[in-house]
mmCIF file with all atom_site columns, C-alpha atoms in Angstrom:
data_model
loop_
_atom_site.group_PDB
_atom_site.id
_atom_site.type_symbol
_atom_site.label_atom_id
_atom_site.label_alt_id
_atom_site.label_comp_id
_atom_site.label_asym_id
_atom_site.label_entity_id
_atom_site.label_seq_id
_atom_site.pdbx_PDB_ins_code
_atom_site.Cartn_x
_atom_site.Cartn_y
_atom_site.Cartn_z
_atom_site.occupancy
_atom_site.B_iso_or_equiv
_atom_site.pdbx_formal_charge
_atom_site.auth_seq_id
_atom_site.auth_comp_id
_atom_site.auth_asym_id
_atom_site.auth_atom_id
_atom_site.pdbx_PDB_model_num
ATOM 1  C CA . MET A 1 1  ? -0.036  0.340  -0.105  1.00 46.00 ? 1  MET A CA 1
ATOM 2  C CA . SER A 1 2  ? 2.317   3.031  -0.951  1.00 50.00 ? 2  SER A CA 1
ATOM 3  C CA . ALA A 1 3  ? 1.361   6.076  1.195   1.00 52.00 ? 3  ALA A CA 1
ATOM 4  C CA . ALA A 1 4  ? -0.902  7.819  -0.515  1.00 53.00 ? 4  ALA A CA 1
ATOM 5  C CA . GLY A 1 5  ? -2.969  5.547  -1.051  1.00 53.00 ? 5  GLY A CA 1
ATOM 6  C CA . GLY A 1 6  ? -3.042  5.215  2.458   1.00 52.00 ? 6  GLY A CA 1
ATOM 7  C CA . ALA A 1 7  ? -3.594  9.244  3.285   1.00 53.00 ? 7  ALA A CA 1
ATOM 8  C CA . THR A 1 8  ? -6.407  9.472  0.580   1.00 52.00 ? 8  THR A CA 1
ATOM 9  C CA . ARG A 1 9  ? -8.728  6.731  3.240   1.00 62.00 ? 9  ARG A CA 1
ATOM 10 C CA . LEU A 1 10 ? -7.830  9.406  6.417   1.00 69.00 ? 10 LEU A CA 1
ATOM 11 C CA . ARG A 1 11 ? -9.835  12.144 4.809   1.00 77.00 ? 11 ARG A CA 1
ATOM 12 C CA . SER A 1 12 ? -13.464 12.436 5.420   1.00 89.00 ? 12 SER A CA 1
ATOM 13 C CA . PRO A 1 13 ? -16.210 13.107 2.419   1.00 88.00 ? 13 PRO A CA 1
ATOM 14 C CA . ARG A 1 14 ? -16.598 16.656 3.854   1.00 88.00 ? 14 ARG A CA 1
ATOM 15 C CA . THR A 1 15 ? -12.659 17.343 3.437   1.00 90.00 ? 15 THR A CA 1
ATOM 16 C CA . ALA A 1 16 ? -12.112 16.383 -0.208  1.00 90.00 ? 16 ALA A CA 1
ATOM 17 C CA . ALA A 1 17 ? -14.388 17.866 -0.821  1.00 91.00 ? 17 ALA A CA 1
ATOM 18 C CA . PHE A 1 18 ? -13.571 20.859 0.130   1.00 90.00 ? 18 PHE A CA 1
ATOM 19 C CA . LEU A 1 19 ? -9.861  20.332 -1.977  1.00 91.00 ? 19 LEU A CA 1
ATOM 20 C CA . ARG A 1 20 ? -11.494 19.610 -4.344  1.00 92.00 ? 20 ARG A CA 1
ATOM 21 C CA . ALA A 1 21 ? -13.143 23.402 -4.941  1.00 91.00 ? 21 ALA A CA 1
ATOM 22 C CA . ALA A 1 22 ? -10.116 24.775 -3.748  1.00 90.00 ? 22 ALA A CA 1
ATOM 23 C CA . ALA A 1 23 ? -8.039  22.735 -6.236  1.00 92.00 ? 23 ALA A CA 1
ATOM 24 C CA . VAL A 1 24 ? -10.702 23.790 -9.226  1.00 92.00 ? 24 VAL A CA 1
ATOM 25 C CA . SER A 1 25 ? -11.038 26.942 -7.803  1.00 88.00 ? 25 SER A CA 1
ATOM 26 C CA . PHE A 1 26 ? -7.098  27.712 -7.917  1.00 90.00 ? 26 PHE A CA 1
ATOM 27 C CA . ALA A 1 27 ? -6.760  25.769 -11.811 1.00 91.00 ? 27 ALA A CA 1
ATOM 28 C CA . ALA A 1 28 ? -10.320 28.458 -12.449 1.00 91.00 ? 28 ALA A CA 1
ATOM 29 C CA . GLY A 1 29 ? -7.376  31.792 -11.401 1.00 87.00 ? 29 GLY A CA 1
ATOM 30 C CA . LEU A 1 30 ? -4.392  30.654 -13.089 1.00 89.00 ? 30 LEU A CA 1
ATOM 31 C CA . LEU A 1 31 ? -6.260  30.083 -16.153 1.00 91.00 ? 31 LEU A CA 1
ATOM 32 C CA . MET A 1 32 ? -7.643  33.869 -15.826 1.00 88.00 ? 32 MET A CA 1
ATOM 33 C CA . GLY A 1 33 ? -4.102  34.807 -15.220 1.00 86.00 ? 33 GLY A CA 1
ATOM 34 C CA . ALA A 1 34 ? -2.825  33.273 -17.672 1.00 90.00 ? 34 ALA A CA 1
ATOM 35 C CA . VAL A 1 35 ? -6.004  34.752 -20.216 1.00 90.00 ? 35 VAL A CA 1
ATOM 36 C CA . TYR A 1 36 ? -5.348  38.546 -18.569 1.00 86.00 ? 36 TYR A CA 1
ATOM 37 C CA . TRP A 1 37 ? -1.465  38.085 -19.298 1.00 89.00 ? 37 TRP A CA 1
ATOM 38 C CA . LEU A 1 38 ? -2.238  36.940 -23.238 1.00 92.00 ? 38 LEU A CA 1
ATOM 39 C CA . LEU A 1 39 ? -4.555  39.767 -23.804 1.00 91.00 ? 39 LEU A CA 1
ATOM 40 C CA . GLY A 1 40 ? -2.033  42.038 -21.707 1.00 90.00 ? 40 GLY A CA 1
ATOM 41 C CA . ILE A 1 41 ? -4.696  43.238 -19.677 1.00 85.00 ? 41 ILE A CA 1
ATOM 42 C CA . ARG A 1 42 ? -3.228  44.080 -15.718 1.00 82.00 ? 42 ARG A CA 1
ATOM 43 C CA . SER A 1 43 ? -5.462  43.290 -12.687 1.00 75.00 ? 43 SER A CA 1
ATOM 44 C CA . PRO A 1 44 ? -7.950  45.671 -11.958 1.00 73.00 ? 44 PRO A CA 1
ATOM 45 C CA . ALA A 1 45 ? -6.809  45.636 -8.044  1.00 71.00 ? 45 ALA A CA 1
ATOM 46 C CA . PRO A 1 46 ? -4.006  44.921 -6.727  1.00 78.00 ? 46 PRO A CA 1
ATOM 47 C CA . PRO A 1 47 ? -3.033  41.394 -4.662  1.00 79.00 ? 47 PRO A CA 1
ATOM 48 C CA . LEU A 1 48 ? -3.521  42.366 -1.641  1.00 82.00 ? 48 LEU A CA 1
ATOM 49 C CA . LEU A 1 49 ? -6.371  44.779 -1.741  1.00 80.00 ? 49 LEU A CA 1
ATOM 50 C CA . GLY A 1 50 ? -8.216  42.225 -4.109  1.00 79.00 ? 50 GLY A CA 1
ATOM 51 C CA . LEU A 1 51 ? -7.857  39.013 -1.750  1.00 83.00 ? 51 LEU A CA 1
ATOM 52 C CA . THR A 1 52 ? -9.190  41.647 1.849   1.00 86.00 ? 52 THR A CA 1
ATOM 53 C CA . GLY A 1 53 ? -12.127 41.798 -0.964  1.00 83.00 ? 53 GLY A CA 1
ATOM 54 C CA . LEU A 1 54 ? -12.393 38.059 -1.437  1.00 85.00 ? 54 LEU A CA 1
ATOM 55 C CA . LEU A 1 55 ? -12.315 37.952 2.449   1.00 88.00 ? 55 LEU A CA 1
ATOM 56 C CA . GLY A 1 56 ? -15.498 40.575 2.871   1.00 89.00 ? 56 GLY A CA 1
ATOM 57 C CA . ILE A 1 57 ? -17.529 37.980 0.343   1.00 89.00 ? 57 ILE A CA 1
ATOM 58 C CA . VAL A 1 58 ? -16.665 34.864 2.028   1.00 89.00 ? 58 VAL A CA 1
ATOM 59 C CA . VAL A 1 59 ? -17.537 37.050 5.565   1.00 92.00 ? 59 VAL A CA 1
ATOM 60 C CA . GLY A 1 60 ? -20.191 38.535 4.835   1.00 92.00 ? 60 GLY A CA 1
ATOM 61 C CA . GLU A 1 61 ? -21.829 35.264 3.350   1.00 90.00 ? 61 GLU A CA 1
ATOM 62 C CA . ARG A 1 62 ? -21.324 33.649 6.670   1.00 91.00 ? 62 ARG A CA 1
ATOM 63 C CA . ALA A 1 63 ? -22.360 36.285 8.174   1.00 92.00 ? 63 ALA A CA 1
ATOM 64 C CA . VAL A 1 64 ? -25.806 36.673 6.799   1.00 91.00 ? 64 VAL A CA 1
ATOM 65 C CA . ARG A 1 65 ? -26.000 32.658 6.660   1.00 90.00 ? 65 ARG A CA 1
ATOM 66 C CA . ALA A 1 66 ? -25.586 32.398 10.387  1.00 90.00 ? 66 ALA A CA 1
ATOM 67 C CA . ALA A 1 67 ? -28.091 35.378 10.779  1.00 89.00 ? 67 ALA A CA 1
ATOM 68 C CA . CYS A 1 68 ? -30.412 33.999 9.123   1.00 88.00 ? 68 CYS A CA 1
ATOM 69 C CA . GLY A 1 69 ? -29.943 30.312 10.592  1.00 83.00 ? 69 GLY A CA 1
ATOM 70 C CA . ARG A 1 70 ? -30.632 32.403 14.303  1.00 82.00 ? 70 ARG A CA 1
ATOM 71 C CA . TRP A 1 71 ? -33.819 33.631 13.534  1.00 80.00 ? 71 TRP A CA 1
ATOM 72 C CA . ARG A 1 72 ? -35.037 30.800 11.751  1.00 76.00 ? 72 ARG A CA 1
ATOM 73 C CA . ARG A 1 73 ? -34.325 28.300 14.549  1.00 65.00 ? 73 ARG A CA 1
ATOM 74 C CA . PRO A 1 74 ? -36.272 30.319 17.339  1.00 59.00 ? 74 PRO A CA 1
ATOM 75 C CA . ALA A 1 75 ? -39.493 30.127 15.458  1.00 55.00 ? 75 ALA A CA 1
ATOM 76 C CA . SER A 1 76 ? -39.559 26.391 14.762  1.00 54.00 ? 76 SER A CA 1
ATOM 77 C CA . ALA A 1 77 ? -37.915 25.563 18.550  1.00 56.00 ? 77 ALA A CA 1
ATOM 78 C CA . ALA A 1 78 ? -40.799 27.029 19.837  1.00 54.00 ? 78 ALA A CA 1
ATOM 79 C CA . ARG A 1 79 ? -43.465 25.312 18.193  1.00 56.00 ? 79 ARG A CA 1
ATOM 80 C CA . ASP A 1 80 ? -41.840 22.446 18.510  1.00 56.00 ? 80 ASP A CA 1
ATOM 81 C CA . GLU A 1 81 ? -42.020 22.900 23.092  1.00 57.00 ? 81 GLU A CA 1
ATOM 82 C CA . ASP A 1 82 ? -45.395 25.068 22.808  1.00 54.00 ? 82 ASP A CA 1
ATOM 83 C CA . PRO A 1 83 ? -48.115 22.517 20.713  1.00 55.00 ? 83 PRO A CA 1
ATOM 84 C CA . ALA A 1 84 ? -50.987 23.502 20.001  1.00 55.00 ? 84 ALA A CA 1
ATOM 85 C CA . PRO A 1 85 ? -53.557 23.349 22.534  1.00 55.00 ? 85 PRO A CA 1
ATOM 86 C CA . GLU A 1 86 ? -55.845 20.246 22.618  1.00 57.00 ? 86 GLU A CA 1
ATOM 87 C CA . LYS A 1 87 ? -59.678 21.019 22.299  1.00 57.00 ? 87 LYS A CA 1
ATOM 88 C CA . ASP A 1 88 ? -61.735 20.339 25.573  1.00 56.00 ? 88 ASP A CA 1
ATOM 89 C CA . SER A 1 89 ? -63.700 17.266 24.171  1.00 54.00 ? 89 SER A CA 1
ATOM 90 C CA . HIS A 1 90 ? -67.347 17.706 26.966  1.00 54.00 ? 90 HIS A CA 1
ATOM 91 C CA . PRO A 1 91 ? -70.209 15.402 26.906  1.00 52.00 ? 91 PRO A CA 1
#
């Protein structure tokens, strides 16, 4: 058994999916960098500024997702804890 084969078995499916997505993202970035170079176009933002913008996008996306999750959770929890009152059956 090779070391590489053993290492891939230890990764969870979620980690493997992330690594695939990261590799595709990196490859797309390399491709776009090559296209920019071929067309003689300079990057629209300095690298540090561009990375800072991407960080803001990621943080903003996660903040909205977390806020939406907090707003939805109490309503569903309240439904689960306080069932509708049963109708009284009088003879």
